[in-house]
Structure formats: C-alpha cells, structure tokens
PDB file of C-alpha atoms in Angstrom:
ATOM      1  CA  CYS A 670      22.034 -40.064  -9.686  1.00 47.00           C
ATOM      2  CA  ALA A 671      23.482 -36.595 -10.302  1.00 48.00           C
ATOM      3  CA  PHE A 672      23.547 -33.908 -12.978  1.00 47.00           C
ATOM      4  CA  ARG A 673      26.734 -31.869 -12.606  1.00 49.00           C
ATOM      5  CA  GLY A 674      28.391 -29.134 -14.644  1.00 42.00           C
ATOM      6  CA  GLN A 675      32.115 -28.320 -14.551  1.00 43.00           C
ATOM      7  CA  ALA A 676      31.763 -24.899 -16.167  1.00 43.00           C
ATOM      8  CA  GLN A 677      28.161 -24.683 -17.379  1.00 48.00           C
ATOM      9  CA  ALA A 678      25.955 -27.540 -18.493  1.00 47.00           C
ATOM     10  CA  SER A 679      22.285 -27.632 -19.345  1.00 56.00           C
ATOM     11  CA  ARG A 680      19.590 -30.216 -19.910  1.00 54.00           C
ATOM     12  CA  HIS A 681      16.173 -29.658 -21.433  1.00 54.00           C
ATOM     13  CA  ILE A 682      13.337 -32.132 -20.891  1.00 50.00           C
ATOM     14  CA  ARG A 683      10.235 -31.713 -23.047  1.00 51.00           C
ATOM     15  CA  ARG A 684       7.313 -34.132 -23.040  1.00 45.00           C
ATOM     16  CA  GLY A 685       9.277 -36.764 -21.246  1.00 45.00           C
ATOM     17  CA  VAL A 686       9.656 -38.117 -17.727  1.00 47.00           C
ATOM     18  CA  LEU A 687      13.024 -37.889 -16.010  1.00 46.00           C
ATOM     19  CA  GLY A 688      13.417 -40.542 -13.335  1.00 46.00           C
ATOM     20  CA  THR A 689      14.993 -40.366  -9.913  1.00 47.00           C
ATOM     21  CA  SER A 690      17.917 -37.967  -9.903  1.00 45.00           C
ATOM     22  CA  ASP A 691      18.946 -36.289  -6.727  1.00 78.00           C
ATOM     23  CA  THR A 692      21.569 -33.617  -7.403  1.00 84.00           C
ATOM     24  CA  ILE A 693      21.669 -30.635  -9.769  1.00 84.00           C
ATOM     25  CA  THR A 694      24.883 -28.689  -9.250  1.00 80.00           C
ATOM     26  CA  GLY A 695      27.958 -27.269 -10.863  1.00 74.00           C
ATOM     27  CA  ALA A 696      31.411 -27.958  -9.522  1.00 73.00           C
ATOM     28  CA  SER A 697      32.879 -25.103  -7.525  1.00 74.00           C
ATOM     29  CA  GLY A 698      32.625 -22.111  -9.858  1.00 72.00           C
ATOM     30  CA  GLY A 699      30.454 -24.066 -12.332  1.00 78.00           C
ATOM     31  CA  ALA A 700      26.747 -24.283 -13.049  1.00 86.00           C
ATOM     32  CA  ALA A 701      24.186 -26.941 -13.952  1.00 86.00           C
ATOM     33  CA  LEU A 702      20.869 -25.859 -15.450  1.00 89.00           C
ATOM     34  CA  VAL A 703      17.814 -28.091 -15.948  1.00 89.00           C
ATOM     35  CA  ALA A 704      14.605 -27.033 -17.729  1.00 91.00           C
ATOM     36  CA  VAL A 705      11.467 -29.180 -17.674  1.00 92.00           C
ATOM     37  CA  ASP A 706       8.961 -27.881 -20.204  1.00 93.00           C
ATOM     38  CA  GLY A 707       5.468 -28.820 -21.321  1.00 94.00           C
ATOM     39  CA  ALA A 708       2.486 -30.803 -20.132  1.00 93.00           C
ATOM     40  CA  GLY A 709       3.457 -34.402 -19.415  1.00 90.00           C
ATOM     41  CA  SER A 710       7.088 -33.501 -18.746  1.00 91.00           C
ATOM     42  CA  ALA A 711       8.104 -34.399 -15.189  1.00 89.00           C
ATOM     43  CA  TRP A 712      11.002 -34.544 -12.787  1.00 88.00           C
ATOM     44  CA  LYS A 713      10.466 -37.252 -10.183  1.00 87.00           C
ATOM     45  CA  SER A 714      12.821 -37.670  -7.261  1.00 85.00           C
ATOM     46  CA  ALA A 715      12.751 -39.987  -4.291  1.00 78.00           C
ATOM     47  CA  GLY A 716      14.343 -37.082  -2.374  1.00 71.00           C
ATOM     48  CA  GLU A 717      16.505 -35.552  -0.995  1.00 86.00           C
ATOM     49  CA  LEU A 718      16.677 -33.489  -4.209  1.00 92.00           C
ATOM     50  CA  ILE A 719      19.630 -31.070  -3.973  1.00 92.00           C
ATOM     51  CA  ASP A 720      19.735 -28.045  -6.268  1.00 93.00           C
ATOM     52  CA  GLY A 721      23.099 -26.269  -5.860  1.00 91.00           C
ATOM     53  CA  SER A 722      25.610 -28.102  -3.664  1.00 89.00           C
ATOM     54  CA  THR A 723      29.151 -26.770  -4.185  1.00 87.00           C
ATOM     55  CA  GLY A 724      28.339 -24.688  -7.257  1.00 89.00           C
ATOM     56  CA  VAL A 725      25.271 -23.247  -8.965  1.00 92.00           C
ATOM     57  CA  GLY A 726      22.161 -25.302  -9.682  1.00 91.00           C
ATOM     58  CA  SER A 727      18.947 -24.238 -11.390  1.00 94.00           C
ATOM     59  CA  LEU A 728      15.686 -26.094 -12.053  1.00 94.00           C
ATOM     60  CA  THR A 729      12.966 -24.408 -14.129  1.00 96.00           C
ATOM     61  CA  LEU A 730       9.461 -25.792 -14.694  1.00 96.00           C
ATOM     62  CA  THR A 731       7.389 -24.234 -17.484  1.00 97.00           C
ATOM     63  CA  ASN A 732       4.183 -24.702 -19.472  1.00 97.00           C
ATOM     64  CA  GLY A 733       2.505 -27.431 -17.453  1.00 97.00           C
ATOM     65  CA  ALA A 734       5.560 -29.407 -16.360  1.00 96.00           C
ATOM     66  CA  SER A 735       5.672 -31.039 -12.927  1.00 95.00           C
ATOM     67  CA  LEU A 736       8.081 -31.814 -10.105  1.00 94.00           C
ATOM     68  CA  ASN A 737       7.543 -34.390  -7.362  1.00 93.00           C
ATOM     69  CA  ALA A 738       9.893 -35.207  -4.494  1.00 93.00           C
ATOM     70  CA  SER A 739       9.463 -36.763  -1.067  1.00 92.00           C
ATOM     71  CA  GLY A 740      11.565 -36.380   2.055  1.00 90.00           C
ATOM     72  CA  THR A 741      12.023 -38.695   5.004  1.00 89.00           C
ATOM     73  CA  ALA A 742      11.755 -38.251   8.743  1.00 89.00           C
ATOM     74  CA  VAL A 743      15.295 -36.795   8.772  1.00 90.00           C
ATOM     75  CA  LEU A 744      15.900 -35.520   5.220  1.00 91.00           C
ATOM     76  CA  PRO A 745      14.060 -32.708   3.429  1.00 94.00           C
ATOM     77  CA  ALA A 746      12.301 -33.268   0.130  1.00 94.00           C
ATOM     78  CA  MET A 747      14.383 -30.566  -1.596  1.00 95.00           C
ATOM     79  CA  VAL A 748      17.265 -28.225  -0.787  1.00 96.00           C
ATOM     80  CA  LEU A 749      18.263 -25.094  -2.683  1.00 97.00           C
ATOM     81  CA  GLY A 750      21.843 -24.065  -1.870  1.00 96.00           C
ATOM     82  CA  ALA A 751      23.032 -26.972   0.263  1.00 94.00           C
ATOM     83  CA  GLY A 752      26.707 -26.077   0.710  1.00 93.00           C
ATOM     84  CA  ALA A 753      28.115 -22.760   1.900  1.00 94.00           C
ATOM     85  CA  SER A 754      29.614 -22.175  -1.567  1.00 91.00           C
ATOM     86  CA  GLY A 755      26.495 -23.381  -3.383  1.00 92.00           C
ATOM     87  CA  SER A 756      23.426 -21.615  -4.664  1.00 96.00           C
ATOM     88  CA  GLY A 757      20.235 -23.121  -6.012  1.00 96.00           C
ATOM     89  CA  ALA A 758      17.223 -21.729  -7.834  1.00 97.00           C
ATOM     90  CA  LEU A 759      13.777 -23.197  -8.460  1.00 98.00           C
ATOM     91  CA  THR A 760      11.305 -21.500 -10.808  1.00 98.00           C
ATOM     92  CA  VAL A 761       7.727 -22.770 -11.096  1.00 98.00           C
ATOM     93  CA  SER A 762       6.039 -21.030 -14.029  1.00 98.00           C
ATOM     94  CA  ALA A 763       2.599 -22.166 -15.195  1.00 98.00           C
ATOM     95  CA  SER A 764       3.502 -25.546 -13.703  1.00 98.00           C
ATOM     96  CA  ARG A 765       3.095 -27.566 -10.512  1.00 98.00           C
ATOM     97  CA  ALA A 766       5.580 -28.790  -7.904  1.00 98.00           C
ATOM     98  CA  THR A 767       4.695 -31.081  -4.998  1.00 97.00           C
ATOM     99  CA  LEU A 768       7.292 -31.594  -2.280  1.00 97.00           C
ATOM    100  CA  ILE A 769       6.143 -33.997   0.436  1.00 96.00           C
ATOM    101  CA  GLY A 770       8.289 -32.878   3.365  1.00 95.00           C
ATOM    102  CA  GLU A 771      10.511 -29.867   3.838  1.00 96.00           C
ATOM    103  CA  LEU A 772      11.787 -27.373   1.276  1.00 98.00           C
ATOM    104  CA  ASP A 773      14.943 -25.563   2.419  1.00 98.00           C
ATOM    105  CA  VAL A 774      15.513 -22.406   0.383  1.00 98.00           C
ATOM    106  CA  GLY A 775      19.126 -21.641   1.317  1.00 98.00           C
ATOM    107  CA  GLN A 776      20.348 -24.355   3.659  1.00 97.00           C
ATOM    108  CA  SER A 777      23.999 -23.326   4.124  1.00 97.00           C
ATOM    109  CA  GLY A 778      24.314 -21.313   0.901  1.00 97.00           C
ATOM    110  CA  GLY A 779      21.949 -19.189  -1.154  1.00 98.00           C
ATOM    111  CA  GLY A 780      18.506 -20.221  -2.356  1.00 98.00           C
ATOM    112  CA  THR A 781      16.033 -18.516  -4.687  1.00 98.00           C
ATOM    113  CA  LEU A 782      12.444 -19.600  -5.283  1.00 98.00           C
ATOM    114  CA  THR A 783      10.125 -18.003  -7.852  1.00 98.00           C
ATOM    115  CA  ILE A 784       6.484 -18.961  -8.409  1.00 98.00           C
ATOM    116  CA  GLN A 785       4.853 -17.139 -11.309  1.00 98.00           C
ATOM    117  CA  ASN A 786       2.347 -17.321 -14.166  1.00 98.00           C
ATOM    118  CA  GLN A 787      -0.205 -19.298 -12.123  1.00 98.00           C
ATOM    119  CA  GLY A 788       2.383 -21.791 -10.915  1.00 98.00           C
ATOM    120  CA  THR A 789       1.680 -23.863  -7.796  1.00 98.00           C
ATOM    121  CA  LEU A 790       4.078 -25.211  -5.183  1.00 98.00           C
ATOM    122  CA  ARG A 791       2.931 -27.399  -2.283  1.00 98.00           C
ATOM    123  CA  THR A 792       5.282 -28.235   0.586  1.00 98.00           C
ATOM    124  CA  GLY A 793       5.145 -30.161   3.863  1.00 97.00           C
ATOM    125  CA  GLY A 794       2.407 -32.608   4.736  1.00 96.00           C
ATOM    126  CA  ALA A 795       4.739 -35.547   5.416  1.00 94.00           C
ATOM    127  CA  ILE A 796       3.097 -38.184   7.585  1.00 93.00           C
ATOM    128  CA  ALA A 797       6.447 -39.316   9.031  1.00 90.00           C
ATOM    129  CA  ALA A 798       7.498 -35.731   9.890  1.00 94.00           C
ATOM    130  CA  PRO A 799       4.445 -33.448  10.005  1.00 95.00           C
ATOM    131  CA  ALA A 800       6.449 -30.503  11.410  1.00 96.00           C
ATOM    132  CA  GLN A 801       8.563 -30.311   8.250  1.00 96.00           C
ATOM    133  CA  GLY A 802       7.439 -27.566   5.920  1.00 98.00           C
ATOM    134  CA  PHE A 803       9.109 -24.477   4.463  1.00 98.00           C
ATOM    135  CA  ASP A 804      12.396 -22.968   5.684  1.00 98.00           C
ATOM    136  CA  LEU A 805      14.021 -19.840   4.209  1.00 98.00           C
ATOM    137  CA  ALA A 806      17.742 -19.451   5.122  1.00 98.00           C
ATOM    138  CA  GLN A 807      18.011 -22.438   7.414  1.00 98.00           C
ATOM    139  CA  LEU A 808      21.530 -22.179   8.856  1.00 98.00           C
ATOM    140  CA  SER A 809      23.650 -19.257  10.026  1.00 97.00           C
ATOM    141  CA  GLY A 810      25.243 -17.529   7.030  1.00 97.00           C
ATOM    142  CA  ALA A 811      22.654 -18.838   4.583  1.00 98.00           C
ATOM    143  CA  SER A 812      20.355 -16.604   2.564  1.00 98.00           C
ATOM    144  CA  GLY A 813      16.977 -17.352   1.049  1.00 98.00           C
ATOM    145  CA  GLN A 814      14.565 -15.424  -1.107  1.00 98.00           C
ATOM    146  CA  ALA A 815      11.100 -16.533  -2.217  1.00 98.00           C
ATOM    147  CA  THR A 816       8.825 -14.603  -4.577  1.00 98.00           C
ATOM    148  CA  VAL A 817       5.207 -15.464  -5.394  1.00 98.00           C
ATOM    149  CA  ILE A 818       3.979 -13.173  -8.136  1.00 98.00           C
ATOM    150  CA  GLY A 819       0.799 -12.899 -10.145  1.00 98.00           C
ATOM    151  CA  THR A 820      -2.844 -13.892  -9.841  1.00 98.00           C
ATOM    152  CA  LYS A 821      -3.358 -17.619  -9.141  1.00 98.00           C
ATOM    153  CA  SER A 822       0.322 -18.141  -8.331  1.00 98.00           C
ATOM    154  CA  LEU A 823       0.300 -20.164  -5.104  1.00 98.00           C
ATOM    155  CA  LEU A 824       2.616 -21.413  -2.390  1.00 98.00           C
ATOM    156  CA  SER A 825       0.730 -23.731  -0.030  1.00 98.00           C
ATOM    157  CA  ASN A 826       2.381 -25.318   3.015  1.00 98.00           C
ATOM    158  CA  SER A 827       1.581 -27.631   5.911  1.00 98.00           C
ATOM    159  CA  GLY A 828       4.088 -27.714   8.784  1.00 97.00           C
ATOM    160  CA  GLU A 829       6.608 -25.133   9.902  1.00 98.00           C
ATOM    161  CA  PHE A 830       7.013 -21.951   7.861  1.00 98.00           C
ATOM    162  CA  ILE A 831      10.117 -19.954   8.750  1.00 98.00           C
ATOM    163  CA  VAL A 832      11.340 -16.814   7.003  1.00 98.00           C
ATOM    164  CA  GLY A 833      14.886 -16.408   8.298  1.00 98.00           C
ATOM    165  CA  ASP A 834      15.843 -19.361  10.481  1.00 98.00           C
ATOM    166  CA  GLY A 835      19.615 -19.160  11.030  1.00 98.00           C
ATOM    167  CA  GLY A 836      20.273 -16.771   8.141  1.00 98.00           C
ATOM    168  CA  VAL A 837      18.411 -13.889   6.493  1.00 98.00           C
ATOM    169  CA  GLY A 838      15.277 -14.766   4.536  1.00 98.00           C
ATOM    170  CA  VAL A 839      12.922 -12.621   2.472  1.00 98.00           C
ATOM    171  CA  LEU A 840       9.425 -13.602   1.303  1.00 98.00           C
ATOM    172  CA  SER A 841       7.724 -11.365  -1.282  1.00 98.00           C
ATOM    173  CA  ILE A 842       4.098 -11.790  -2.374  1.00 98.00           C
ATOM    174  CA  GLN A 843       3.260  -9.520  -5.285  1.00 98.00           C
ATOM    175  CA  SER A 844       0.618  -8.643  -7.873  1.00 98.00           C
ATOM    176  CA  GLY A 845      -2.087 -11.019  -6.682  1.00 98.00           C
ATOM    177  CA  GLY A 846       0.057 -13.950  -5.527  1.00 98.00           C
ATOM    178  CA  THR A 847      -1.046 -16.138  -2.615  1.00 98.00           C
ATOM    179  CA  VAL A 848       0.756 -17.887   0.241  1.00 98.00           C
ATOM    180  CA  ASP A 849      -1.162 -20.019   2.709  1.00 98.00           C
ATOM    181  CA  THR A 850       0.300 -22.052   5.538  1.00 98.00           C
ATOM    182  CA  THR A 851      -0.905 -24.144   8.438  1.00 98.00           C
ATOM    183  CA  PRO A 852       0.977 -25.968  11.199  1.00 97.00           C
ATOM    184  CA  GLY A 853      -1.441 -28.838  10.725  1.00 91.00           C
ATOM    185  CA  LEU A 854      -1.930 -31.008  13.789  1.00 89.00           C
ATOM    186  CA  VAL A 855       1.509 -30.316  15.332  1.00 93.00           C
ATOM    187  CA  ALA A 856       0.890 -29.004  18.848  1.00 93.00           C
ATOM    188  CA  GLY A 857       2.687 -25.779  19.746  1.00 93.00           C
ATOM    189  CA  LEU A 858       3.975 -25.096  16.235  1.00 97.00           C
ATOM    190  CA  ALA A 859       3.576 -21.498  15.072  1.00 97.00           C
ATOM    191  CA  GLY A 860       1.904 -20.793  11.771  1.00 98.00           C
ATOM    192  CA  LEU A 861       4.700 -18.561  10.447  1.00 98.00           C
ATOM    193  CA  VAL A 862       7.871 -17.157  12.040  1.00 98.00           C
ATOM    194  CA  VAL A 863       9.955 -14.235  10.772  1.00 98.00           C
ATOM    195  CA  ALA A 864      13.550 -13.965  12.130  1.00 98.00           C
ATOM    196  CA  ASN A 865      13.597 -17.110  14.213  1.00 98.00           C
ATOM    197  CA  THR A 866      17.070 -16.452  15.702  1.00 98.00           C
ATOM    198  CA  SER A 867      19.271 -13.414  16.293  1.00 97.00           C
ATOM    199  CA  SER A 868      21.429 -14.327  13.279  1.00 98.00           C
ATOM    200  CA  ALA A 869      18.304 -14.067  11.110  1.00 98.00           C
ATOM    201  CA  SER A 870      17.850 -10.371  11.927  1.00 98.00           C
ATOM    202  CA  GLY A 871      16.808  -8.420   8.839  1.00 98.00           C
ATOM    203  CA  SER A 872      14.422 -11.097   7.608  1.00 98.00           C
ATOM    204  CA  SER A 873      11.127  -9.854   6.212  1.00 98.00           C
ATOM    205  CA  VAL A 874       7.784 -10.663   4.629  1.00 98.00           C
ATOM    206  CA  ASN A 875       6.532  -8.159   2.065  1.00 98.00           C
ATOM    207  CA  VAL A 876       2.973  -8.386   0.711  1.00 98.00           C
ATOM    208  CA  SER A 877       2.064  -5.863  -1.969  1.00 98.00           C
ATOM    209  CA  GLY A 878      -0.564  -5.279  -4.608  1.00 98.00           C
ATOM    210  CA  ALA A 879      -4.316  -5.740  -4.871  1.00 97.00           C
ATOM    211  CA  GLY A 880      -5.284  -9.380  -4.505  1.00 97.00           C
ATOM    212  CA  SER A 881      -1.989 -10.419  -2.895  1.00 98.00           C
ATOM    213  CA  GLN A 882      -2.688 -12.600   0.149  1.00 98.00           C
ATOM    214  CA  LEU A 883      -0.865 -14.173   3.047  1.00 98.00           C
ATOM    215  CA  GLY A 884      -3.017 -16.568   5.058  1.00 98.00           C
ATOM    216  CA  VAL A 885      -1.665 -18.059   8.289  1.00 98.00           C
ATOM    217  CA  THR A 886      -3.476 -20.631  10.366  1.00 98.00           C
ATOM    218  CA  GLY A 887      -2.267 -20.132  13.931  1.00 96.00           C
ATOM    219  CA  ALA A 888       0.266 -17.628  15.226  1.00 97.00           C
ATOM    220  CA  LEU A 889       2.177 -15.199  13.020  1.00 98.00           C
ATOM    221  CA  ILE A 890       5.379 -14.278  14.895  1.00 98.00           C
ATOM    222  CA  VAL A 891       7.320 -11.291  13.561  1.00 98.00           C
ATOM    223  CA  GLY A 892      10.722 -11.159  15.255  1.00 97.00           C
ATOM    224  CA  ASN A 893      11.000 -14.310  17.346  1.00 97.00           C
ATOM    225  CA  ALA A 894      14.605 -13.888  18.537  1.00 97.00           C
ATOM    226  CA  GLY A 895      15.914 -11.285  16.071  1.00 97.00           C
ATOM    227  CA  PHE A 896      14.652  -8.294  14.101  1.00 98.00           C
ATOM    228  CA  GLY A 897      11.848  -9.219  11.710  1.00 98.00           C
ATOM    229  CA  GLN A 898       9.504  -7.125   9.614  1.00 98.00           C
ATOM    230  CA  LEU A 899       6.085  -7.584   8.008  1.00 98.00           C
ATOM    231  CA  SER A 900       5.047  -5.027   5.361  1.00 98.00           C
ATOM    232  CA  LEU A 901       1.672  -4.614   3.658  1.00 97.00           C
ATOM    233  CA  SER A 902       0.959  -2.184   0.844  1.00 97.00           C
ATOM    234  CA  GLN A 903      -1.264  -1.349  -2.120  1.00 97.00           C
ATOM    235  CA  GLY A 904      -4.331  -3.307  -1.063  1.00 96.00           C
ATOM    236  CA  ALA A 905      -2.679  -6.566  -0.006  1.00 98.00           C
ATOM    237  CA  THR A 906      -4.161  -8.630   2.829  1.00 98.00           C
ATOM    238  CA  VAL A 907      -2.769 -10.714   5.687  1.00 98.00           C
ATOM    239  CA  THR A 908      -4.853 -12.966   7.920  1.00 98.00           C
ATOM    240  CA  ALA A 909      -3.630 -14.952  10.929  1.00 98.00           C
ATOM    241  CA  GLY A 910      -4.981 -16.575  14.043  1.00 97.00           C
ATOM    242  CA  SER A 911      -2.849 -14.222  16.149  1.00 97.00           C
ATOM    243  CA  LEU A 912       0.033 -11.764  15.769  1.00 96.00           C
ATOM    244  CA  ASP A 913       3.066 -11.540  18.066  1.00 96.00           C
ATOM    245  CA  ALA A 914       5.668  -8.861  17.272  1.00 96.00           C
ATOM    246  CA  GLY A 915       8.941  -9.195  19.196  1.00 95.00           C
ATOM    247  CA  ALA A 916       8.281 -12.520  20.887  1.00 94.00           C
ATOM    248  CA  LEU A 917      11.396 -13.059  23.002  1.00 93.00           C
ATOM    249  CA  VAL A 918      13.439 -10.682  25.148  1.00 93.00           C
ATOM    250  CA  GLY A 919      15.748  -8.621  22.937  1.00 92.00           C
ATOM    251  CA  SER A 920      13.857  -9.324  19.727  1.00 95.00           C
ATOM    252  CA  VAL A 921      12.119  -6.677  17.623  1.00 96.00           C
ATOM    253  CA  GLY A 922       9.087  -7.093  15.379  1.00 97.00           C
ATOM    254  CA  ALA A 923       7.959  -4.351  13.009  1.00 97.00           C
ATOM    255  CA  VAL A 924       4.643  -4.289  11.186  1.00 96.00           C
ATOM    256  CA  VAL A 925       4.415  -1.647   8.456  1.00 96.00           C
ATOM    257  CA  VAL A 926       1.080  -0.889   6.784  1.00 93.00           C
TER     258      VAL A 926
END
C-alpha cells in the first residue's frame, strides 16, 4: 500500500489506526505529508516503511501518537530518503515510535529525523538480525541528520549505530536530550561509529547543553576510515566503554570539548 503525492498531498490521522502502508512519497518534484496526531492514533507497518522514495515524504507524530514497524533479516524497518532524488523526514513529538530492525536516515537520498517534546524512538533489537540498528547516511552520496532535543526526548538503539556510513551524517543532541546505544550480543560490533568510510568524511556528533547525554555501551569510534568529529559543550556528557579516534590508517578523529 502506498501514499503518493504528484505535487503535494497530505493526510491527517487523528484518533484512528492506519493499517499496513509501506510508502510515503511524492512523485519526482512532489511531496506527500502524513500527520498522526493524538493518543490512540497509530501508524502500523509490516515494514519496510519507506518515507521519501523518488520525491519528498514526511511523517509527523504528535500528542501521544505511535508508529510501529518491523524489518526482516534483509530489509530495514524504515527508510528515510530511499532514492537518490528522494528525501524523507520523521518527526516524533510527544509521541512514541518503535522500529524493530534498522532505521536508515538517508539511504541513497536525504533523511531528517527529529525527536522532541519528550518523544521516544526505539530502533534495532531484531531477533532475526541483531546487528541492524541505526544508520545515518547509509550509501555514498546520501546525507542524514538526526536531532534529539529537550529533556526526556530519547533515541534508544540496540545494534549498529553509524553516523556517516557511505555519506555524511550529523547527530545533534541538545537541551537535555538523550541517546543511548548498545551493540547487544553481537560480537565485535562497535557501540557507535562516526565516519565509517572515507566518503563519510565530515560526519559529526554534537552534544550540547546541560543534561544532554550520549551513552555508548562498547567502543565509540570517531573517524573509522574518514574524518569524524565528536563535540561536547555547555555541560553535556558522553560515556562509552572505550574511545578510539582515527581508527584506521589515513583516518582522522577529532574530539572537541
């Protein structure tokens, strides 16, 4: 099932349940916008849920709404910006989203994720593919930006967590927001990687403001094969099992406090 817009189309769901629907996208040059609002309102997808394929897609959850999607061993739970010409946005505001499997924020195109107003997003934790988790800017040429802002706003992940995989990714944690991630029981998997490849150079994690927290179980690698940066400011905190800056030959990792 698909929701597509030729120029711009919108759909508003309030106090209802929308069943399995797997694509939100405009045609090339068009946009499709979906808003799910209010307690009891839900978007449920069997996955892969694609937000922004050839055009623009946007999904906004507000005021106690929920989103649930599940991936498979080979397909992610949700993709923002699947095609090179596509862009997708997900906003979780005072609501909850649970994605069992991987979330790709910018697969081949552009992806934007915003968690605010005590919203919660949980990713990864798939039994069939426990390494799947959170991937910002998955393929070369993609871009991904994720922002977690405000006290009790939370992004929680189990599995891989990559900020800049093939493209440039930026993670911002602001004003008391929290991100926590664990590789779970996957042997050899890092807790969080910034700039996984050379084409992801310029990727960064920025944690700012009192109460803002980044918690990493396992290794935090800043600059695995490209240039990556971790910045802390204004009373923010970062905890990790270990820190490796500039992991591979030719890579550069910068930590700015």
